[in-house]
């Protein structure tokens, strides 16, 4: 029964392939990233077994999170002077993304190669009826 359900509806494939956490061991701006690596990375790695977590020490550089997706796209987030909770939110946001660039919908105006059968519309085509107001003497 369970096999039939998975065949019918497919399965979820997470799009995040790899996360690289780059930080400096001595820089003040990397303190939140160091705390995140010490306390949270192991728990997140156990929960997300499909994602590879790489921790790199990069001397004299800002702390970065580099995400690689299945479609080949990479996204880099600078987490300079962020707290452990803010970095956790950034990792969560990167893991929920699909890897595709966001697209705007509805930004292209609708155009037609042929003129309208009904004719062009303008604001003065159907003017509202004028309301007559009676003068009231007080």
Coordinates of C-alpha atoms in Angstrom, one line a residue:
X1 CA 0.0 0.0 0.0
X2 CA 2.8 2.5 0.9
X3 CA 4.7 1.6 -2.2
X4 CA 1.6 2.2 -4.3
X5 CA 1.2 5.7 -2.8
X6 CA 4.8 6.7 -3.4
X7 CA 4.6 5.5 -7.0
X8 CA 1.4 7.4 -7.6
X9 CA 2.5 10.7 -6.1
X10 CA 6.3 10.6 -6.5
X11 CA 8.8 11.7 -3.9
X12 CA 10.3 14.9 -2.6
X13 CA 13.8 15.7 -3.9
X14 CA 15.4 18.5 -2.0
X15 CA 17.2 20.9 -4.3
X16 CA 20.1 21.9 -2.0
X17 CA 23.1 19.7 -2.6
X18 CA 25.9 21.3 -0.6
X19 CA 26.4 24.0 2.0
X20 CA 29.9 25.4 2.7
X21 CA 30.4 27.4 5.9
X22 CA 33.5 29.6 5.7
X23 CA 34.7 31.6 8.7
X24 CA 37.8 33.0 10.3
X25 CA 38.9 31.6 13.6
X26 CA 40.1 34.8 15.2
X27 CA 38.0 37.6 13.6
X28 CA 35.4 39.3 15.7
X29 CA 32.9 39.4 12.8
X30 CA 33.0 35.5 12.7
X31 CA 32.0 35.0 16.3
X32 CA 28.4 34.1 15.4
X33 CA 29.5 31.7 12.7
X34 CA 32.0 30.0 15.1
X35 CA 29.2 29.6 17.7
X36 CA 26.9 28.2 15.0
X37 CA 29.5 25.7 13.9
X38 CA 30.1 24.6 17.5
X39 CA 26.5 24.2 18.5
X40 CA 24.2 23.7 15.5
X41 CA 26.0 22.1 12.5
X42 CA 25.9 18.5 13.9
X43 CA 22.2 18.7 14.6
X44 CA 21.4 20.1 11.2
X45 CA 23.6 17.6 9.5
X46 CA 21.8 14.7 11.2
X47 CA 18.4 16.0 10.2
X48 CA 19.4 16.8 6.6
X49 CA 21.3 13.7 5.5
X50 CA 20.8 14.5 1.8
X51 CA 22.8 17.8 2.1
X52 CA 26.6 17.9 2.4
X53 CA 27.9 20.3 5.0
X54 CA 31.5 21.6 4.6
X55 CA 33.1 23.7 7.3
X56 CA 36.2 25.7 6.1
X57 CA 38.5 28.0 8.0
X58 CA 39.4 30.9 5.8
X59 CA 41.9 33.3 7.5
X60 CA 41.3 37.1 7.3
X61 CA 38.0 36.7 5.3
X62 CA 34.4 37.5 6.1
X63 CA 32.2 34.6 7.1
X64 CA 30.2 33.2 4.2
X65 CA 27.6 30.6 3.5
X66 CA 27.9 29.1 0.0
X67 CA 24.9 27.0 -1.2
X68 CA 25.1 24.7 -4.3
X69 CA 21.9 23.4 -5.8
X70 CA 21.1 20.4 -8.1
X71 CA 20.6 22.7 -11.1
X72 CA 24.2 23.9 -10.8
X73 CA 23.4 27.4 -9.4
X74 CA 25.4 28.7 -6.5
X75 CA 24.3 31.3 -4.0
X76 CA 26.6 33.1 -1.5
X77 CA 25.4 34.9 1.6
X78 CA 27.7 37.1 3.7
X79 CA 26.9 36.6 7.4
X80 CA 29.3 39.2 8.8
X81 CA 28.5 40.1 12.4
X82 CA 25.3 38.0 12.5
X83 CA 24.2 36.1 15.5
X84 CA 23.8 32.3 15.7
X85 CA 20.0 32.5 15.3
X86 CA 20.3 34.8 12.3
X87 CA 22.7 32.4 10.6
X88 CA 20.3 29.6 11.4
X89 CA 17.6 31.5 9.6
X90 CA 19.8 32.1 6.6
X91 CA 20.7 28.4 6.4
X92 CA 17.0 27.5 6.7
X93 CA 16.1 30.0 3.9
X94 CA 18.8 28.6 1.6
X95 CA 17.6 25.0 2.2
X96 CA 14.0 25.9 1.3
X97 CA 14.9 27.6 -2.0
X98 CA 14.8 25.8 -5.3
X99 CA 18.0 27.2 -6.8
X100 CA 16.3 29.1 -9.6
X101 CA 16.4 32.8 -9.9
X102 CA 13.2 34.5 -8.8
X103 CA 11.0 35.6 -11.7
X104 CA 8.6 38.5 -12.0
X105 CA 5.1 37.5 -13.2
X106 CA 2.9 40.0 -14.9
X107 CA 5.5 42.6 -15.7
X108 CA 5.1 42.2 -19.5
X109 CA 2.2 44.2 -20.9
X110 CA -0.3 42.3 -23.0
X111 CA 0.0 43.3 -26.7
X112 CA -1.8 42.1 -29.8
X113 CA -0.8 42.1 -33.4
X114 CA -4.4 42.8 -34.5
X115 CA -6.6 45.7 -33.7
X116 CA -9.7 45.0 -31.5
X117 CA -12.9 44.3 -33.2
X118 CA -14.8 46.4 -30.7
X119 CA -12.5 49.4 -31.2
X120 CA -10.1 51.2 -29.0
X121 CA -11.2 52.0 -25.5
X122 CA -10.7 55.4 -23.9
X123 CA -11.8 57.0 -20.6
X124 CA -14.4 59.2 -22.3
X125 CA -16.2 56.4 -24.1
X126 CA -18.9 55.9 -21.5
X127 CA -19.2 59.0 -19.4
X128 CA -21.1 58.7 -16.2
X129 CA -24.5 60.4 -16.1
X130 CA -24.4 63.9 -14.6
X131 CA -26.1 64.1 -11.3
X132 CA -28.5 67.1 -11.0
X133 CA -28.5 68.8 -7.7
X134 CA -31.4 71.1 -6.7
X135 CA -30.6 74.3 -5.0
X136 CA -32.2 74.3 -1.6
X137 CA -32.9 77.7 -0.1
X138 CA -32.4 77.9 3.6

